[in-house]
PDB file of C-alpha atoms in Angstrom:
ATOM      1  CA  MET A 631      36.628 353.673-214.888  1.00 79.00           C
ATOM      2  CA  GLU A 632      36.481 352.877-218.564  1.00 81.00           C
ATOM      3  CA  THR A 633      33.603 351.819-220.797  1.00 88.00           C
ATOM      4  CA  PHE A 634      33.959 350.085-224.137  1.00 87.00           C
ATOM      5  CA  VAL A 635      31.808 348.267-226.670  1.00 88.00           C
ATOM      6  CA  HIS A 636      32.713 344.818-227.981  1.00 85.00           C
ATOM      7  CA  GLY A 637      30.368 343.314-230.524  1.00 86.00           C
ATOM      8  CA  ALA A 638      27.085 344.957-229.649  1.00 90.00           C
ATOM      9  CA  THR A 639      27.651 344.838-225.876  1.00 93.00           C
ATOM     10  CA  ARG A 640      28.823 347.685-223.617  1.00 93.00           C
ATOM     11  CA  TYR A 641      31.239 346.904-220.781  1.00 92.00           C
ATOM     12  CA  LEU A 642      32.469 348.880-217.791  1.00 92.00           C
ATOM     13  CA  VAL A 643      35.874 348.284-216.135  1.00 89.00           C
ATOM     14  CA  VAL A 644      36.253 349.442-212.521  1.00 87.00           C
ATOM     15  CA  PRO A 645      39.816 349.240-211.152  1.00 84.00           C
ATOM     16  CA  GLN A 646      40.317 348.877-207.411  1.00 82.00           C
ATOM     17  CA  LEU A 647      43.332 350.423-205.661  1.00 81.00           C
ATOM     18  CA  ALA A 648      43.011 348.455-202.413  1.00 82.00           C
ATOM     19  CA  ARG A 649      40.522 347.085-199.919  1.00 84.00           C
ATOM     20  CA  ASP A 650      40.340 348.236-196.321  1.00 86.00           C
ATOM     21  CA  VAL A 651      41.938 346.079-193.652  1.00 88.00           C
ATOM     22  CA  ALA A 652      40.165 345.612-190.326  1.00 90.00           C
ATOM     23  CA  GLY A 653      41.844 347.559-187.545  1.00 89.00           C
ATOM     24  CA  GLN A 654      43.570 350.031-189.882  1.00 88.00           C
ATOM     25  CA  PRO A 655      42.269 353.456-190.847  1.00 86.00           C
ATOM     26  CA  ALA A 656      40.880 353.763-194.393  1.00 83.00           C
ATOM     27  CA  ARG A 657      43.659 355.621-196.265  1.00 79.00           C
ATOM     28  CA  MET A 658      45.120 355.573-199.766  1.00 72.00           C
ATOM     29  CA  THR A 659      48.451 354.231-198.521  1.00 75.00           C
ATOM     30  CA  LEU A 660      47.034 351.512-196.264  1.00 81.00           C
ATOM     31  CA  GLY A 661      45.063 348.403-197.043  1.00 84.00           C
ATOM     32  CA  ASP A 662      45.417 345.235-199.082  1.00 85.00           C
ATOM     33  CA  SER A 663      46.321 345.974-202.710  1.00 85.00           C
ATOM     34  CA  ASP A 664      45.849 342.344-203.823  1.00 85.00           C
ATOM     35  CA  VAL A 665      42.516 343.110-205.534  1.00 86.00           C
ATOM     36  CA  ASP A 666      40.736 342.591-208.853  1.00 87.00           C
ATOM     37  CA  ALA A 667      39.469 345.037-211.450  1.00 87.00           C
ATOM     38  CA  LEU A 668      35.755 344.411-211.904  1.00 89.00           C
ATOM     39  CA  ILE A 669      34.282 344.110-215.399  1.00 91.00           C
ATOM     40  CA  TYR A 670      30.561 344.680-215.809  1.00 95.00           C
ATOM     41  CA  ARG A 671      28.386 343.981-218.875  1.00 96.00           C
ATOM     42  CA  TRP A 672      25.301 346.064-219.813  1.00 97.00           C
ATOM     43  CA  GLN A 673      22.301 343.759-219.683  1.00 97.00           C
ATOM     44  CA  ASP A 674      18.583 344.469-219.351  1.00 97.00           C
ATOM     45  CA  GLY A 675      19.117 348.176-218.634  1.00 96.00           C
ATOM     46  CA  ARG A 676      21.846 347.801-216.008  1.00 97.00           C
ATOM     47  CA  PHE A 677      25.445 346.684-215.534  1.00 97.00           C
ATOM     48  CA  VAL A 678      25.915 343.137-214.196  1.00 97.00           C
ATOM     49  CA  GLU A 679      29.214 341.610-213.119  1.00 96.00           C
ATOM     50  CA  HIS A 680      30.845 339.853-216.065  1.00 95.00           C
ATOM     51  CA  ALA A 681      34.448 339.075-215.025  1.00 92.00           C
ATOM     52  CA  ARG A 682      37.378 340.009-212.797  1.00 91.00           C
ATOM     53  CA  ILE A 683      40.998 340.644-213.726  1.00 86.00           C
ATOM     54  CA  ALA A 684      43.753 340.324-211.123  1.00 85.00           C
ATOM     55  CA  VAL A 685      45.283 343.803-210.978  1.00 82.00           C
ATOM     56  CA  PRO A 686      47.078 344.446-207.684  1.00 77.00           C
ATOM     57  CA  GLY A 687      46.839 348.138-206.854  1.00 75.00           C
ATOM     58  CA  GLY A 688      45.116 349.093-210.128  1.00 74.00           C
ATOM     59  CA  GLU A 689      44.428 352.830-210.269  1.00 75.00           C
ATOM     60  CA  ASP A 690      43.124 353.244-213.808  1.00 73.00           C
ATOM     61  CA  ALA A 691      41.694 351.258-216.716  1.00 74.00           C
ATOM     62  CA  ALA A 692      41.809 351.518-220.488  1.00 69.00           C
ATOM     63  CA  ALA A 693      40.293 349.495-223.300  1.00 65.00           C
ATOM     64  CA  ILE A 694      42.584 348.894-226.265  1.00 62.00           C
ATOM     65  CA  ALA A 695      41.094 347.889-229.613  1.00 58.00           C
ATOM     66  CA  LEU A 696      43.243 345.572-231.738  1.00 57.00           C
ATOM     67  CA  ALA A 697      41.605 344.806-235.079  1.00 55.00           C
ATOM     68  CA  ASP A 698      38.315 343.160-234.068  1.00 61.00           C
ATOM     69  CA  ARG A 699      39.340 342.397-230.471  1.00 61.00           C
ATOM     70  CA  VAL A 700      39.116 344.618-227.388  1.00 58.00           C
ATOM     71  CA  LYS A 701      41.592 344.081-224.550  1.00 58.00           C
ATOM     72  CA  PRO A 702      40.642 345.743-221.240  1.00 60.00           C
ATOM     73  CA  ARG A 703      43.756 346.747-219.355  1.00 59.00           C
ATOM     74  CA  ALA A 704      44.328 348.265-215.960  1.00 57.00           C
ATOM     75  CA  ALA A 705      47.248 350.539-215.204  1.00 55.00           C
ATOM     76  CA  ASP A 706      48.871 350.921-211.839  1.00 51.00           C
ATOM     77  CA  ALA A 707      51.126 353.708-210.718  1.00 45.00           C
TER      78      ALA A 707
END
């Protein structure tokens, strides 16, 4: 997970490695890796879903600041 501030708003990026597939055991090497990283925005004292980024098999996230812009990125292994 990664948090970052853009403007005056805090965001949280939560990468997802994979989702479980019915009929298969829940394991790191099994499942459907066609998933999104979830981006939440801090609002009214809690994080609310803000956006999703297609990141198949994303294991990590980082926020990169470029001048006045912030680019959330997810890294996969």
